[in-house]
Structures are given as structure tokens and as C-alpha cells.
XYZ file of C-alpha atoms in Angstrom:
642
model
C 98.272 -52.032 28.616
C 98.199 -53.667 32.037
C 95.292 -52.622 34.175
C 97.553 -52.151 37.182
C 98.899 -49.009 35.551
C 95.593 -47.341 36.355
C 96.663 -47.378 39.993
C 100.440 -47.101 39.705
C 101.274 -44.406 37.153
C 102.890 -41.477 38.929
C 101.662 -38.077 37.845
C 104.760 -36.241 38.931
C 107.173 -38.689 37.341
C 105.368 -38.315 34.021
C 105.496 -34.532 34.294
C 109.235 -34.592 34.932
C 109.848 -37.106 32.146
C 107.921 -35.115 29.543
C 109.429 -31.833 30.656
C 112.844 -33.275 29.778
C 111.716 -34.001 26.218
C 111.778 -30.333 25.311
C 109.222 -28.069 23.654
C 108.601 -30.348 20.673
C 106.612 -32.780 22.818
C 103.732 -31.366 24.827
C 102.659 -33.405 27.827
C 99.103 -34.581 27.878
C 96.275 -32.679 29.466
C 94.854 -36.081 30.335
C 96.257 -39.592 30.248
C 94.372 -42.266 28.350
C 93.968 -45.666 29.994
C 91.877 -48.638 28.969
C 88.499 -49.313 30.517
C 88.887 -51.947 33.213
C 86.237 -54.477 32.284
C 85.614 -54.269 28.574
C 88.672 -55.488 26.760
C 86.588 -56.310 23.698
C 85.544 -52.656 23.423
C 88.447 -50.432 24.491
C 87.363 -47.356 26.345
C 89.091 -44.338 27.747
C 90.009 -43.349 31.288
C 91.592 -39.943 31.532
C 93.724 -39.203 34.615
C 95.218 -35.706 34.660
C 98.772 -34.541 34.057
C 100.368 -31.111 33.795
C 101.352 -29.609 30.469
C 105.037 -29.243 29.743
C 106.634 -25.802 30.077
C 107.932 -23.648 27.214
C 104.998 -24.416 24.948
C 102.697 -21.584 24.073
C 100.082 -23.931 22.700
C 99.425 -25.219 26.202
C 100.360 -22.200 28.309
C 97.800 -21.180 30.903
C 96.500 -17.656 31.231
C 95.483 -16.254 34.630
C 91.755 -16.535 35.280
C 89.828 -13.807 33.474
C 86.974 -11.793 34.976
C 84.209 -11.252 32.441
C 83.309 -7.583 32.223
C 79.664 -6.796 32.813
C 78.728 -10.415 33.420
C 76.301 -9.505 36.168
C 74.362 -6.937 34.149
C 74.368 -8.680 30.772
C 72.869 -12.093 30.139
C 75.008 -14.089 27.763
C 73.621 -16.891 25.605
C 74.752 -20.423 26.275
C 75.294 -23.552 24.253
C 73.076 -26.415 25.433
C 74.405 -29.705 24.092
C 73.505 -33.366 24.510
C 75.922 -35.925 25.890
C 76.032 -39.411 24.401
C 77.462 -42.857 25.180
C 77.905 -44.390 28.621
C 80.581 -43.938 31.257
C 81.268 -47.604 32.019
C 80.509 -49.223 28.647
C 82.480 -46.663 26.659
C 84.667 -45.177 29.364
C 83.703 -41.669 28.310
C 80.922 -39.333 27.283
C 80.876 -37.560 23.935
C 79.151 -34.508 22.549
C 78.547 -33.431 18.968
C 80.468 -30.512 17.489
C 80.113 -29.199 13.939
C 83.131 -27.596 12.240
C 83.292 -25.726 8.953
C 80.969 -24.330 6.283
C 78.981 -26.370 5.398
C 79.182 -28.092 8.822
C 81.023 -31.379 9.312
C 79.953 -33.330 12.424
C 82.248 -34.953 15.013
C 81.751 -36.969 18.203
C 84.236 -35.648 20.774
C 85.115 -36.937 24.247
C 84.155 -34.323 26.839
C 87.334 -33.713 28.863
C 87.814 -31.103 31.586
C 91.480 -32.150 31.828
C 92.402 -31.271 28.227
C 92.889 -27.924 26.534
C 93.140 -28.619 22.800
C 90.055 -29.695 20.873
C 91.112 -31.892 17.961
C 89.622 -34.038 15.196
C 91.186 -36.299 12.542
C 92.192 -34.403 9.396
C 91.696 -35.592 5.822
C 95.493 -35.323 5.416
C 96.040 -37.727 8.335
C 98.738 -40.239 7.499
C 97.951 -42.469 10.475
C 94.430 -42.189 11.888
C 92.061 -44.943 12.962
C 88.548 -45.676 11.743
C 86.299 -43.505 13.896
C 82.645 -42.690 14.217
C 82.535 -39.967 11.560
C 84.478 -39.047 8.397
C 87.668 -37.024 8.815
C 87.564 -33.232 8.669
C 88.169 -31.954 5.157
C 89.542 -28.389 5.255
C 89.250 -28.078 1.473
C 85.464 -28.501 1.687
C 85.047 -25.669 4.210
C 84.819 -22.170 2.781
C 85.632 -20.669 6.192
C 88.734 -22.709 7.141
C 92.058 -20.966 7.700
C 95.371 -22.509 8.854
C 96.959 -20.906 11.936
C 100.167 -19.430 10.554
C 103.397 -19.100 12.525
C 102.939 -15.356 13.037
C 101.993 -16.129 16.633
C 104.187 -17.668 19.333
C 103.706 -21.384 18.730
C 105.503 -24.551 17.763
C 105.978 -24.135 14.036
C 106.203 -26.465 11.063
C 108.811 -24.522 9.102
C 107.977 -26.287 5.836
C 104.346 -25.192 5.887
C 104.808 -22.220 8.231
C 101.806 -23.506 10.181
C 101.404 -23.898 13.944
C 101.462 -27.500 15.168
C 100.515 -29.302 18.372
C 101.475 -32.631 19.915
C 99.980 -34.555 22.824
C 101.526 -37.605 24.468
C 99.587 -39.701 26.986
C 100.543 -41.921 29.870
C 100.278 -45.223 28.022
C 102.137 -43.598 25.112
C 99.148 -42.844 22.906
C 99.831 -39.702 20.903
C 97.995 -37.093 18.895
C 99.757 -34.578 16.681
C 98.807 -32.313 13.829
C 98.383 -28.724 12.730
C 96.294 -25.929 14.203
C 93.460 -24.517 12.130
C 90.662 -22.008 12.638
C 87.098 -22.399 11.437
C 83.475 -21.863 12.336
C 82.320 -24.129 15.186
C 78.617 -24.869 15.712
C 77.083 -26.280 18.893
C 73.841 -27.961 17.817
C 70.198 -27.021 17.372
C 69.495 -26.606 21.108
C 72.133 -23.897 21.420
C 71.333 -20.222 21.886
C 74.963 -19.504 21.031
C 75.484 -18.770 17.352
C 78.387 -20.461 15.526
C 81.778 -18.993 16.446
C 85.254 -19.061 14.969
C 87.687 -21.116 17.065
C 91.148 -22.673 16.852
C 91.327 -26.480 16.924
C 93.742 -29.285 16.143
C 93.611 -31.100 12.815
C 95.242 -34.492 13.471
C 97.821 -35.939 11.113
C 99.034 -38.803 13.338
C 97.431 -40.701 16.208
C 98.597 -43.840 17.978
C 97.534 -46.219 20.735
C 94.035 -45.964 22.193
C 93.453 -42.717 20.333
C 93.843 -44.706 17.122
C 91.420 -47.466 18.154
C 88.725 -45.485 19.992
C 85.268 -45.087 18.433
C 84.991 -41.368 19.234
C 86.529 -38.976 16.719
C 88.605 -36.824 19.069
C 88.597 -34.756 22.243
C 86.835 -31.539 23.226
C 89.096 -29.655 25.630
C 87.259 -27.856 28.447
C 90.281 -27.244 30.697
C 91.992 -23.942 31.364
C 94.353 -22.743 28.619
C 94.628 -20.588 25.497
C 93.392 -23.343 23.204
C 90.530 -24.484 25.433
C 87.178 -24.022 23.711
C 85.940 -22.416 26.933
C 88.759 -19.878 27.093
C 88.299 -18.975 23.452
C 84.570 -18.332 23.859
C 85.094 -16.363 27.080
C 87.822 -14.303 25.388
C 85.306 -13.374 22.688
C 82.887 -12.318 25.463
C 80.105 -14.457 23.927
C 79.490 -16.644 27.012
C 79.979 -16.144 30.728
C 82.942 -17.906 32.334
C 81.087 -21.032 33.430
C 80.055 -24.416 32.073
C 78.093 -27.397 33.382
C 78.104 -31.158 32.837
C 75.421 -33.688 33.770
C 76.278 -37.400 33.358
C 73.587 -40.080 33.140
C 73.085 -42.675 35.872
C 73.708 -46.397 36.295
C 70.793 -47.449 34.090
C 70.717 -44.557 31.608
C 73.576 -43.255 29.479
C 73.807 -39.847 27.881
C 73.289 -36.543 29.625
C 73.648 -32.829 28.986
C 76.270 -30.081 28.815
C 76.023 -26.293 28.902
C 78.785 -23.936 27.760
C 78.066 -20.662 29.538
C 76.202 -19.794 32.699
C 72.863 -21.046 33.991
C 71.018 -20.138 37.165
C 72.094 -22.604 39.870
C 69.329 -24.510 41.688
C 68.702 -23.160 45.181
C 69.926 -26.362 46.855
C 73.108 -26.761 44.805
C 76.118 -27.506 47.040
C 79.269 -25.493 46.258
C 82.948 -26.089 46.983
C 85.792 -23.600 46.519
C 88.057 -24.182 43.514
C 91.500 -22.551 43.454
C 92.758 -21.806 39.899
C 96.066 -20.462 41.234
C 97.293 -23.635 42.965
C 96.516 -25.895 40.014
C 95.503 -25.631 36.364
C 92.991 -28.406 36.979
C 89.501 -28.095 38.392
C 89.977 -28.827 42.076
C 87.894 -28.719 45.242
C 88.932 -28.499 48.897
C 87.719 -31.883 50.166
C 88.266 -32.183 53.926
C 86.601 -35.407 55.013
C 84.592 -38.428 53.889
C 81.813 -40.034 55.912
C 80.417 -43.524 55.412
C 76.913 -44.070 56.851
C 77.357 -40.824 58.781
C 80.664 -41.880 60.395
C 83.751 -39.803 59.650
C 86.760 -41.713 58.333
C 89.664 -41.392 60.817
C 91.889 -39.364 58.491
C 93.924 -36.184 58.638
C 92.232 -33.665 56.272
C 95.621 -33.074 54.640
C 95.397 -36.513 53.022
C 93.041 -34.993 50.402
C 95.242 -31.931 49.908
C 97.942 -33.168 47.539
C 99.789 -30.865 45.194
C 96.707 -30.119 43.094
C 94.098 -30.580 45.805
C 91.216 -32.934 45.058
C 90.892 -32.944 41.273
C 87.697 -33.388 39.220
C 88.129 -34.858 35.744
C 85.187 -35.581 33.467
C 87.291 -37.957 31.369
C 88.330 -40.333 34.148
C 85.945 -43.244 34.613
C 86.439 -44.102 38.303
C 87.724 -42.356 41.436
C 91.172 -42.740 43.005
C 92.215 -42.017 46.596
C 95.638 -41.836 48.254
C 96.594 -45.088 49.996
C 95.592 -44.125 53.554
C 92.234 -42.721 52.435
C 91.463 -45.729 50.251
C 92.193 -48.266 53.010
C 89.985 -46.381 55.479
C 87.185 -46.042 52.935
C 87.323 -49.706 51.879
C 87.301 -50.921 55.498
C 84.293 -48.728 56.314
C 82.300 -50.001 53.316
C 83.119 -53.663 54.047
C 82.070 -53.175 57.667
C 78.713 -51.713 56.586
C 78.091 -54.604 54.180
C 78.859 -57.550 56.460
C 75.461 -59.092 55.713
C 76.304 -59.381 52.003
C 78.471 -62.027 50.426
C 81.785 -60.697 49.122
C 82.619 -62.164 45.713
C 85.253 -61.879 43.006
C 85.056 -59.190 40.380
C 84.116 -59.551 36.714
C 87.778 -59.836 35.739
C 89.776 -62.424 37.690
C 93.011 -60.554 36.945
C 92.031 -57.826 39.399
C 91.106 -57.784 43.041
C 87.830 -55.916 42.765
C 85.781 -55.604 45.941
C 82.292 -56.845 45.031
C 79.133 -57.801 46.900
C 76.207 -59.968 45.804
C 72.570 -60.034 46.832
C 71.652 -56.368 46.560
C 68.990 -56.672 43.852
C 68.789 -55.086 40.437
C 66.596 -52.033 41.054
C 68.906 -49.011 41.182
C 66.278 -46.941 42.997
C 66.375 -49.459 45.864
C 70.164 -49.604 46.299
C 70.097 -47.185 49.231
C 68.344 -49.935 51.176
C 71.480 -52.059 50.747
C 74.420 -49.651 50.507
C 75.304 -46.733 52.801
C 75.311 -43.062 51.899
C 78.804 -41.600 51.457
C 79.260 -37.899 52.241
C 81.983 -35.612 50.934
C 82.511 -32.658 53.273
C 84.196 -29.559 51.844
C 86.355 -26.929 53.508
C 83.414 -24.544 53.780
C 81.490 -27.145 55.788
C 79.039 -27.935 52.991
C 78.243 -31.591 52.402
C 77.537 -33.451 49.177
C 76.022 -36.931 49.499
C 76.883 -39.780 47.150
C 74.302 -42.401 46.246
C 75.467 -46.004 45.699
C 75.593 -45.395 41.918
C 78.241 -42.728 42.621
C 80.745 -45.160 44.136
C 79.614 -48.624 42.975
C 79.405 -50.157 39.504
C 77.278 -53.055 38.372
C 78.987 -56.480 38.220
C 78.890 -57.512 34.561
C 78.673 -61.261 35.244
C 76.628 -61.684 38.436
C 73.060 -60.421 38.566
C 72.358 -58.232 41.580
C 76.070 -57.804 42.410
C 78.015 -54.522 42.612
C 81.686 -53.573 42.899
C 83.516 -50.675 44.479
C 84.282 -47.987 41.867
C 86.838 -46.183 44.041
C 90.455 -47.399 43.938
C 93.858 -46.689 45.421
C 95.889 -44.211 43.388
C 99.115 -46.196 43.690
C 101.659 -44.197 45.623
C 100.401 -40.948 44.143
C 99.043 -38.540 46.807
C 96.455 -37.084 44.392
C 92.740 -37.545 45.011
C 91.122 -37.889 41.593
C 87.337 -37.876 41.225
C 86.186 -39.305 37.901
C 82.808 -39.496 36.217
C 81.357 -42.220 38.465
C 81.284 -39.732 41.373
C 79.010 -37.358 39.452
C 76.548 -39.757 37.806
C 73.084 -38.169 37.787
C 74.650 -34.989 39.121
C 74.693 -31.531 37.576
C 78.232 -30.198 38.076
C 78.632 -26.453 37.549
C 82.179 -25.242 36.892
C 81.792 -21.581 37.839
C 85.251 -20.381 36.830
C 84.353 -16.722 37.230
C 83.599 -17.161 40.949
C 86.192 -19.898 41.620
C 83.710 -22.520 42.775
C 82.228 -25.816 41.639
C 78.623 -26.763 42.380
C 76.954 -30.183 42.748
C 73.234 -30.880 42.399
C 71.763 -34.393 42.493
C 69.245 -34.816 39.676
C 68.108 -37.063 36.836
C 70.330 -35.953 33.965
C 67.990 -37.515 31.400
C 65.399 -34.920 32.472
C 67.741 -31.994 33.162
C 65.956 -29.339 31.102
C 62.584 -30.176 32.626
C 64.057 -30.111 36.134
C 65.700 -26.746 35.480
C 62.451 -25.528 33.859
C 64.257 -24.828 30.590
C 62.562 -25.555 27.284
C 64.581 -27.802 25.012
C 62.417 -27.200 21.950
C 64.808 -26.739 19.013
C 64.447 -23.884 16.523
C 63.160 -24.636 12.996
C 65.610 -26.887 11.172
C 66.627 -26.129 7.565
C 66.268 -28.959 5.080
C 69.362 -30.739 3.812
C 68.982 -29.072 0.423
C 68.804 -25.622 2.047
C 71.978 -26.304 4.005
C 73.694 -27.766 0.954
C 72.769 -24.871 -1.334
C 73.549 -22.057 1.081
C 77.205 -21.068 1.388
C 76.272 -18.896 4.377
C 74.717 -21.730 6.354
C 76.557 -22.035 9.647
C 73.947 -24.027 11.588
C 74.787 -27.726 11.830
C 72.961 -30.212 9.688
C 71.165 -32.522 12.092
C 69.431 -35.877 12.072
C 65.633 -36.124 11.629
C 63.981 -34.595 14.682
C 60.635 -34.805 16.428
C 59.574 -31.455 15.008
C 60.030 -32.709 11.454
C 57.492 -35.476 12.062
C 54.952 -33.338 13.903
C 55.537 -35.142 17.161
C 53.755 -33.122 19.873
C 55.728 -31.942 22.915
C 55.432 -33.582 26.284
C 55.636 -37.203 27.377
C 54.324 -39.425 24.610
C 52.922 -42.908 25.011
C 54.484 -44.640 22.035
C 53.322 -48.109 21.080
C 56.120 -48.735 18.603
C 58.827 -47.008 16.612
C 58.991 -47.706 12.881
C 62.457 -47.202 11.381
C 63.703 -47.548 7.819
C 67.403 -48.384 7.464
C 69.503 -48.719 4.337
C 72.472 -51.129 4.347
C 75.109 -51.091 1.622
C 74.884 -54.846 1.089
C 72.383 -56.725 -1.061
C 69.255 -58.446 0.203
C 70.724 -61.817 -0.743
C 73.785 -61.159 1.428
C 71.659 -59.946 4.321
C 68.994 -62.658 4.330
C 71.068 -65.441 6.020
C 72.028 -63.055 8.841
C 68.632 -61.536 9.740
C 68.425 -63.310 13.116
C 71.955 -62.212 14.017
C 71.233 -58.665 12.857
C 68.062 -58.510 14.957
C 70.023 -59.416 18.089
C 72.776 -56.916 17.288
C 70.303 -54.078 16.730
C 68.575 -54.904 20.022
C 71.903 -54.882 21.871
C 73.051 -51.592 20.321
C 69.732 -49.863 21.020
C 69.526 -51.171 24.583
C 66.293 -53.121 24.133
C 65.281 -56.785 24.334
C 65.545 -58.936 21.215
C 61.803 -59.612 21.506
C 61.190 -55.891 20.938
C 62.881 -55.786 17.519
C 60.844 -57.018 14.545
C 61.798 -57.037 10.868
C 58.741 -55.953 8.870
C 60.241 -56.278 5.393
C 63.386 -55.736 3.394
C 63.899 -55.165 -0.307
C 66.729 -54.661 -2.765
C 67.632 -51.115 -3.688
C 70.314 -51.387 -6.345
C 73.349 -52.910 -4.646
C 71.939 -51.907 -1.264
C 69.072 -53.260 0.787
C 66.272 -51.305 2.392
C 64.841 -52.723 5.618
C 61.848 -51.672 7.691
C 61.804 -52.483 11.410
C 59.442 -52.063 14.350
C 60.689 -51.445 17.902
C 57.880 -52.303 20.320
C 57.481 -51.722 24.055
C 59.017 -54.101 26.576
C 57.028 -57.201 27.612
C 54.266 -56.251 30.086
C 54.846 -52.525 29.383
C 52.071 -50.428 27.883
C 54.238 -48.033 25.909
C 57.712 -46.675 25.119
C 58.488 -43.356 26.794
C 59.257 -40.273 24.737
C 62.771 -40.076 26.218
C 63.548 -43.694 25.374
C 62.180 -43.338 21.836
C 64.170 -40.194 21.118
C 67.300 -41.875 22.493
C 66.817 -44.833 20.138
C 66.265 -42.576 17.139
C 69.249 -40.361 18.012
C 71.513 -43.401 18.326
C 70.487 -44.536 14.838
C 70.597 -41.103 13.230
C 74.021 -40.293 14.653
C 75.547 -43.616 13.566
C 76.320 -44.728 17.115
C 75.091 -48.245 16.413
C 78.214 -50.385 15.962
C 77.686 -53.390 13.690
C 80.190 -55.914 12.320
C 81.657 -55.301 8.881
C 79.457 -58.138 7.581
C 76.591 -55.669 7.284
C 78.606 -52.863 5.702
C 77.554 -49.348 6.625
C 74.010 -48.236 7.378
C 71.928 -45.085 7.152
C 68.690 -44.109 8.876
C 66.326 -43.185 6.030
C 63.140 -42.434 7.952
C 61.335 -43.071 11.222
C 57.916 -42.665 12.728
C 56.169 -43.388 16.006
C 52.754 -44.928 16.594
C 50.826 -43.977 19.740
C 48.741 -46.683 21.464
C 45.479 -45.029 20.399
C 46.230 -45.816 16.766
C 46.585 -49.536 17.364
C 43.776 -51.973 16.780
C 41.920 -53.263 19.843
C 43.562 -56.660 19.576
C 47.030 -55.037 19.339
C 46.471 -52.981 22.481
C 45.175 -55.925 24.451
C 47.061 -58.792 22.811
C 48.465 -59.907 26.160
C 45.025 -60.033 27.785
C 43.595 -61.808 24.765
C 46.465 -64.309 24.739
C 46.033 -65.066 28.433
C 42.272 -65.448 27.972
C 42.743 -67.902 25.114
C 45.340 -69.822 27.101
C 43.100 -70.071 30.181
C 40.160 -71.178 28.036
C 42.342 -73.828 26.411
C 43.595 -75.082 29.782
C 40.069 -75.178 31.180
C 38.880 -77.106 28.129
C 41.750 -79.588 28.439
C 40.995 -80.044 32.141
C 37.306 -80.779 31.455
C 38.270 -83.143 28.654
C 40.753 -84.909 30.944
C 38.166 -85.332 33.703
C 35.688 -86.698 31.178
C 38.220 -89.210 29.784
C 39.194 -90.394 33.289
C 35.516 -90.828 34.233
C 34.841 -92.701 30.993
C 37.829 -94.973 31.507
C 36.725 -95.790 35.028
C 33.249 -96.599 33.741
C 34.801 -98.878 31.140
C 37.014 -100.548 33.740
C 33.935 -101.645 35.662
C 32.949 -103.834 32.726
C 36.327 -104.757 31.246
C 39.244 -106.634 32.829
C 41.672 -106.564 29.898
C 45.289 -106.306 31.149
C 47.348 -103.214 30.327
C 50.445 -104.491 28.587
C 51.700 -101.202 27.075
C 53.099 -98.351 29.137
C 52.016 -95.007 27.667
C 54.244 -92.056 28.576
C 52.589 -89.106 30.293
C 51.935 -86.043 28.150
C 53.181 -82.751 29.579
C 51.609 -79.411 28.794
C 54.545 -77.344 27.490
C 54.628 -73.687 28.501
C 53.950 -71.246 25.683
């Protein structure tokens, strides 16, 4: 799909076109577009579109007021977010469906209603992160029969759904109901919910790594609406996306106490089914853009969508914003973008330290109708140039001729966004999403985890089976100083097949875990039947004393949840075990190997210098008594750096 379509697709024209297709085709809750700069790894951008009329599976109920929400504290579901906004184009969370639980990685999307996963009966589904859902293996699964008002498969008398997206990707299947679990950090017990079981998917949905989509929008089939209808959570949820240097983040289904300095904007559920705010003006370096406030007040207002990667402004607003940024950055060199096919606005010479970007780029303020102001850091409107070190590009674009202002995930990086649907407002709080629980003073200690055999043998087990956790290895709470991580991985290829590719595999593992190649060390590998068992050490970065607890847990989670993508050459892999070694357990020479190495090197250099001086002195002494001509030119010897 051409990248220009990101800017030129008309929301309204798509709505009208899909409305003409009749009730058998339901328009998308969000349109899927390719990530702009990573053609080798397709990623998703999700602009918003209205659902087609005459379809009960996407009909929107009026906003519900939760009875007794002020006097009764409801539990919430605290869930981790994974992946990275710009590398993947989306964030995912983990959802477990069925009894025993089957795990899925789902794109978090505030613009979609239906939550769906590939079904074992799928006739046309891609190869995704996790195995397909198998209804026959779940003792609690039930098909949604056509006794309710829905699109019906008359042959099976089962409700069906269909979603069609802007670049013509599609998802269709049947509706089922089963127990849904939210992870081991959740206070919310597993709940029954309706979801889509895919039988056909095409386009980017077919090729994406994530399994499916988790719909957080407003609508009967939204996971939020279903939980609120059951009165098990309050009518609110929150998302917190990681920053420019750190992926992942956190999500909460249900209410949390807002921080005292959270900035709120009004959100009108009547004017639009999408989560909107009343943006009135934008300021660059404190100067208001010369725009009529109505420019941000298109049909749906200013729309927030967690699934869209970048931000899009109407033409007049984009031109004014671009001109203001360029004017502020006159001292920087403007360069071409990472992809020559597109006219990205990029600047070089800003440095690589994200924490110092405010010294180079201006603050951008969004001012809401209530007069409250939310300030954007450079990471909220710039993205890192993938080919030029220290260069950054504008992550806000013109929305074609569409008058909609669409704010995607880049706007809310390292920002807690609270969607308070009960009170019709959306809150923004700048924070480090990697440390959200600590900053909110909420413990993230998980409850005791049942063993795999306990989960497997218990037909009543509704809690999700999870990857090895810190508590299982007696890792103490708090910030650890970890010298190295030891991991044991099984590959379903033989040792003989793996041996010629060890160097390549080391580099791939480093890339997938976000560390330097010099940090990844193969300790040993052995044959295990037709498989091979390998033991690796992940050490701290050069010149660093230790690996942080957060980084270590991120590495282990990525391995345990099979988010490491390796070529088919290495088959599939499984994390067998892991452990961490604190610095105190290392030998003296291991702790101070750098100091020792430098000391040895300096001693060697000093010795060579003394030897050189002695040889020169000796030669001069010899030259006083010898006049033999030098007829051979000896090349100089250089001391090569270690």
C-alpha cells in the first residue's frame, strides 16, 4: 500500500462507501495502514472510521452511569503493554481465553469494538505470535447463537462479525463466549465475555505478528462495555505508552485515583462514538498558532486513537505548525527523511540523549476548551531518524483533505492517559510509563502463581498460565543490581545444524533483546534428542556496573512470551529456565575486569616505552663506534589498539 494513503484516505468517503455495502459488511472501527519506515517489518497504523448502520454487532449504546460507583470500590485489571510504537506500529497486551487459558497478544485499540483472535477453524489466517484459539479445548466455551439480534450464519445458526479496513484488510468469523483472564497483576477475576473467533483474515491482518485486536472503544462488543455492564469495573480505563528509548508500558481496565496534577479535557460521547477532546489551540515555544479554534473541531472533534502511530492535522493547522517548528529550529540543518519516497521534515545535530532534547526542540502546548494546558515534550511530536545519528523527524502530518484532527500514540508517549467515560473526560499525566506503578504508589507484586501441573490438572483453573516470574526464583523486590542474566533456551534444531550459525544467532538475539552484541555470550550448547539446548549469559553494557531490574525483567519477559522473532533457520524456541547473578556474587576479577584490563594495558605500554628508550639509547651508543651504512628500510611498527 502506498504511504501517501496515510494522508489522503477520506474518513467520510469510506463511511459512505461501506454504508452502501449493506449489513453483511461492517465498516472498520479502525483502519489499518502500514508503518511508514519499516517495510521489512510491516506494522499497523489505525486511523478511525465509523461503523456501518443496521448492524447490531457494532451498534453503540448510550453512555451508562455506573450505579454506586462513588461508594463502592471496584477492582481493576492491571496489565502490561508490550512492543514498541514505531518499530511495531502498535502496542499489545496479553489476554487469556478459555479453560484452561490460551494466551494471545492483542493490539490495544481504542478505535475498535470487537476483540478477536484467530480460530482453529480458520481457513485463511496468517502465522502469528501464538497458536490459534481452540474452542474444543476449552471447557467453558459457548458459541453465540442467533437468538439475539445479530448477523447470523444460517447454516450454523451462530452470530458472525465482519470488519473491513481502509486498505482492504478484512477480519471475519463467528462470535463466541468464554472466560477471559487479565494476567497475574489483575485484581479483577476472570470474566465471561463475547469475542470474535476469526475464520478469514486478509491484508496486513494476515501478515502482522500480533494475534488480533483488543477493542476498547464504545459499543456492545467492546470489552470495556461488557465489563461495565456486568458492574465488575468502574467505567474508566487508562493507557500508558513507553517513551522514545523504552518500549512497553501499562494498561488498567477500571478506575484508578488520578494524580493531583493530571490535566483533563472534556470528551463528548454524544457527538462522536470515538474518544474525543475539545482542542482549541496549539502553541509552539509559547507562541499561539494563528488559527481559528474551529479548525480542530471537525465532525468528531479532536480524536484520540491508541492504534494510530502518528498524529494528523487538518491542512491549515499542519502548515502553521510546520512553519512554527521550522522557524524555531533555524540553527539546525534540515535533511531528508529515512525514506526518500516521502518528504519527511527532519533535522540533524540534536544529539542522542532523549533527556536533553528539550535543549534543542521547543515545547508544544495543547490548550483545551476548559483552558487547561497539556505540554508535549519533543518525544511526543518527533521520531528518531533511523539512518542519521542525532537526527529527528516531525511525527505530525497533514491529514490530506480530511478536516479531522487525529492524535495517535506518539502524542502520548510516556503519558498516562485516563479515559474516564463515566465523567466524560480524558486526563493526561506526563510520567515514565516503565515505572508507572511505583509513581502511582501501587504495588505490582503478583499473587502466588500455580505451577503448570496444577493449572493443567485443574479443570476449574481460570487464572492464566504465565511465564517464569521473579517470585518463582526468589528474586527480592526493589531495584536489583544484576551482573548478568543466565538463560537456557531450547531450539527445535540439532546442535550440528546450529553450530555454523552461532555468530549470526548471537547477533539476532542481541538485536531482538535490545542489547549490544558484546553483551550476549554463548556459554554452552548440547544436543537434546532432535533439539538443542543452549545456555547464554546477558551481561551489562560496556562501562556499566550492572543491569537494572526493569531491563532484566523486560529481557526475560520478551523471551518467555515468544516475542523474539528469529528466522526459520533456527526453528522455534522455548525459554527453559533463567536466573540472575548480582554483582556481589562475582569474583573480584569479574567485578573489576575493566580496571584490571586497563592496569595491565598501561603496564604493558609503560614497559614498551622503557624498552624503546633503552633500545634507542643503545643504538645511539653503538652509532658512536660504528659507521656501517643502513641499506635496508625497516617499516615502523604500530601499536594496534586492543
